[in-house]
Amino acid sequence: MKRISIRNVSGYFTIHTHFYEINCTCDNYSTDFHQGLNVIYGDIDTNGNAISYTLSMARYNKKDIILFPESQIIVDDVISDFKTIGNNCCFIDEGFPLFCTKKTVRRNIETALRRSKLDCSSKDIKDIFEISNDRYNYSLNQVGNERLRCMAAIGYAYNKQIYCFPWTSEKMIRYYGKNMTGLLDILSIQSKMILLPTNHRFVENL
């Protein structure tokens, strides 16, 4: 999966994350996404947040995502739909249905590997995402700012190809520091597609 094209996306969206709930709209929004980091600049209630949430959550949350009929998605030049593409997406937020916040990170990854049959070990994934030994054995809601890498590691174990972040402010990106920027590097090295909606104009240079 090297390119996703969205064309004429319009609709109404209620976005739920660990930190906020907000209403967004899209009006005939079109763009292309490629492997590596795709930064979607804008405010919290604009296109980027709506698209990132819809790609990853349309198959789970029908009532809060209202897409107009003209909305199109094309994957590697083949027409698809948002629910189908969702099979390949991971939303980096505790509300994503594949994350169990009460299980340890290790158990989440091991569960994912049993389902995906991905040819690697739990330790391999721990090392790829540079998860510390103690946090690896904590529940997902106890790992602090390392949770970004822990959630992405679980998504990786499910063999997800697209990593969608909720809208993140410049302040929060600076607060997360290497827990955010290091993760973006790791996912890029692994040839994943990353969508990051933000108002931080310098994120690619951090």
XYZ file of C-alpha atoms in Angstrom:
206
model
C 0.000 0.000 0.000
C 1.932 3.001 -1.311
C -0.675 5.680 -2.001
C -4.141 6.581 -0.765
C -6.090 9.223 -2.663
C -9.187 10.771 -1.173
C -11.468 12.722 -3.471
C -14.342 15.118 -2.745
C -14.721 14.000 0.860
C -17.628 15.772 2.500
C -19.511 15.067 5.687
C -20.013 15.595 9.398
C -17.879 13.949 12.068
C -17.937 13.688 15.842
C -14.454 12.748 16.967
C -13.855 11.005 20.281
C -10.348 10.718 21.730
C -8.788 10.185 25.137
C -8.314 13.953 25.493
C -11.252 15.571 23.723
C -14.515 15.272 21.788
C -15.158 17.663 18.917
C -17.368 18.127 15.859
C -15.696 18.539 12.446
C -16.818 19.022 8.878
C -15.263 18.363 5.455
C -16.307 20.082 2.252
C -15.057 18.499 -0.988
C -11.617 17.750 0.467
C -9.114 15.973 -1.793
C -5.507 14.951 -1.179
C -3.003 12.098 -1.536
C -1.144 10.219 1.194
C 2.050 8.200 0.699
C 4.262 5.891 2.731
C 6.068 7.765 5.482
C 4.926 10.846 7.384
C 1.967 12.817 6.032
C 1.454 16.004 8.050
C -2.016 17.536 7.600
C -1.835 21.120 8.766
C -4.901 22.852 10.209
C -6.988 23.535 13.274
C -8.562 20.862 15.447
C -11.980 21.084 13.759
C -10.797 20.938 10.143
C -10.160 18.356 7.431
C -7.082 16.620 8.818
C -8.659 15.533 12.084
C -11.799 14.337 10.314
C -9.893 12.316 7.696
C -7.484 10.698 10.163
C -10.385 9.661 12.406
C -12.559 8.450 9.541
C -9.875 6.276 7.932
C -9.210 4.443 11.180
C -12.632 4.442 12.845
C -15.319 4.296 10.099
C -15.662 0.516 10.476
C -16.199 0.866 14.238
C -18.182 4.078 14.663
C -20.988 4.444 12.128
C -23.217 6.868 14.005
C -20.605 9.623 14.440
C -19.183 9.531 10.911
C -21.562 10.803 8.225
C -20.016 10.732 4.747
C -21.755 12.224 1.732
C -22.127 9.989 -1.363
C -19.567 11.918 -3.449
C -16.760 10.968 -1.026
C -14.247 8.638 -2.692
C -11.125 6.766 -1.615
C -8.651 5.177 -4.024
C -5.900 2.805 -2.848
C -2.995 2.234 -5.252
C -5.266 3.272 -8.156
C -8.097 0.904 -7.101
C -11.396 2.345 -5.865
C -12.074 1.282 -2.274
C -14.168 2.516 0.665
C -13.491 3.830 4.142
C -14.658 0.701 5.973
C -12.414 -1.554 3.897
C -9.348 0.646 4.314
C -10.039 0.623 8.049
C -8.859 -3.001 8.158
C -5.356 -1.686 7.561
C -5.510 1.278 9.956
C -4.555 1.855 13.567
C -5.790 4.897 15.511
C -3.153 5.973 18.048
C -5.572 6.579 20.891
C -6.694 4.491 23.861
C -10.220 4.407 22.447
C -9.181 2.279 19.468
C -11.107 -1.016 19.814
C -8.062 -3.276 19.389
C -6.374 -1.824 22.475
C -7.190 -3.335 25.856
C -6.041 -0.782 28.418
C -6.291 -3.264 31.300
C -3.925 -5.808 29.728
C -0.174 -5.386 29.790
C 1.508 -4.150 26.662
C 3.093 -7.594 26.322
C -0.282 -9.371 26.445
C -1.787 -6.936 23.930
C 1.064 -7.628 21.516
C 0.903 -11.388 22.029
C -2.868 -11.359 21.404
C -2.327 -9.351 18.217
C 0.356 -11.716 16.944
C -1.879 -14.744 17.443
C -4.524 -13.082 15.280
C -2.295 -11.633 12.586
C 0.187 -14.541 12.292
C 2.884 -11.938 11.660
C 6.289 -13.560 11.355
C 8.035 -11.937 14.315
C 8.142 -12.292 18.080
C 6.795 -10.106 20.828
C 10.381 -9.272 21.800
C 11.165 -8.264 18.203
C 8.346 -5.709 18.330
C 9.372 -4.498 21.787
C 12.858 -3.832 20.426
C 11.661 -2.162 17.219
C 9.572 0.336 19.198
C 12.173 0.734 21.952
C 9.723 -0.040 24.748
C 11.372 -0.118 28.166
C 11.389 -3.396 30.095
C 9.199 -2.194 32.952
C 6.593 -0.438 30.774
C 6.368 -3.537 28.597
C 4.902 -5.378 31.567
C 2.553 -2.590 32.657
C -1.041 -2.228 31.507
C -1.534 0.176 28.634
C -3.113 2.793 30.910
C -0.036 2.800 33.174
C 2.799 3.446 30.726
C 2.734 7.259 30.716
C 3.963 9.050 27.604
C 5.453 5.808 26.309
C 1.883 4.819 25.433
C 2.266 6.287 21.941
C 4.993 3.774 21.120
C 3.127 1.009 22.966
C -0.068 1.587 20.983
C 1.839 1.717 17.711
C 3.630 -1.518 18.662
C 0.283 -3.235 19.210
C -0.928 -1.959 15.840
C 2.271 -3.259 14.262
C 1.622 -6.686 15.797
C -1.806 -6.629 14.106
C 0.093 -5.944 10.851
C -1.515 -2.525 10.373
C -0.070 -0.460 7.535
C -1.592 2.982 8.247
C -1.144 4.832 11.548
C -3.638 7.641 12.129
C -3.049 10.112 14.945
C -5.734 12.284 16.506
C -5.175 16.008 16.020
C -2.231 16.991 18.193
C -1.306 20.549 19.106
C 2.156 22.071 18.864
C 2.231 22.174 22.669
C 1.520 18.433 22.962
C 4.068 17.490 20.293
C 6.738 19.409 22.188
C 5.554 17.814 25.443
C 5.775 14.265 24.048
C 9.203 15.030 22.587
C 11.040 11.897 21.438
C 8.093 9.713 22.419
C 6.380 11.333 19.435
C 9.199 12.217 17.040
C 11.079 8.963 17.656
C 7.903 7.007 16.933
C 7.375 8.874 13.654
C 10.907 7.892 12.646
C 10.360 4.232 13.609
C 7.133 3.969 11.619
C 8.727 5.666 8.605
C 11.690 3.270 8.692
C 9.202 0.383 8.745
C 7.609 1.777 5.533
C 4.297 2.524 7.230
C 1.949 5.326 6.231
C 1.454 7.932 8.972
C -1.241 10.615 9.143
C -0.618 13.404 11.650
C -3.129 16.269 11.793
C -1.616 19.205 13.680
C -1.164 22.965 13.825
C 2.605 22.552 14.337
C 4.321 23.899 11.223
C 7.762 22.615 12.183
C 6.960 19.046 13.141
C 8.912 17.552 10.227
C 12.085 19.290 11.438
C 11.900 18.193 15.088
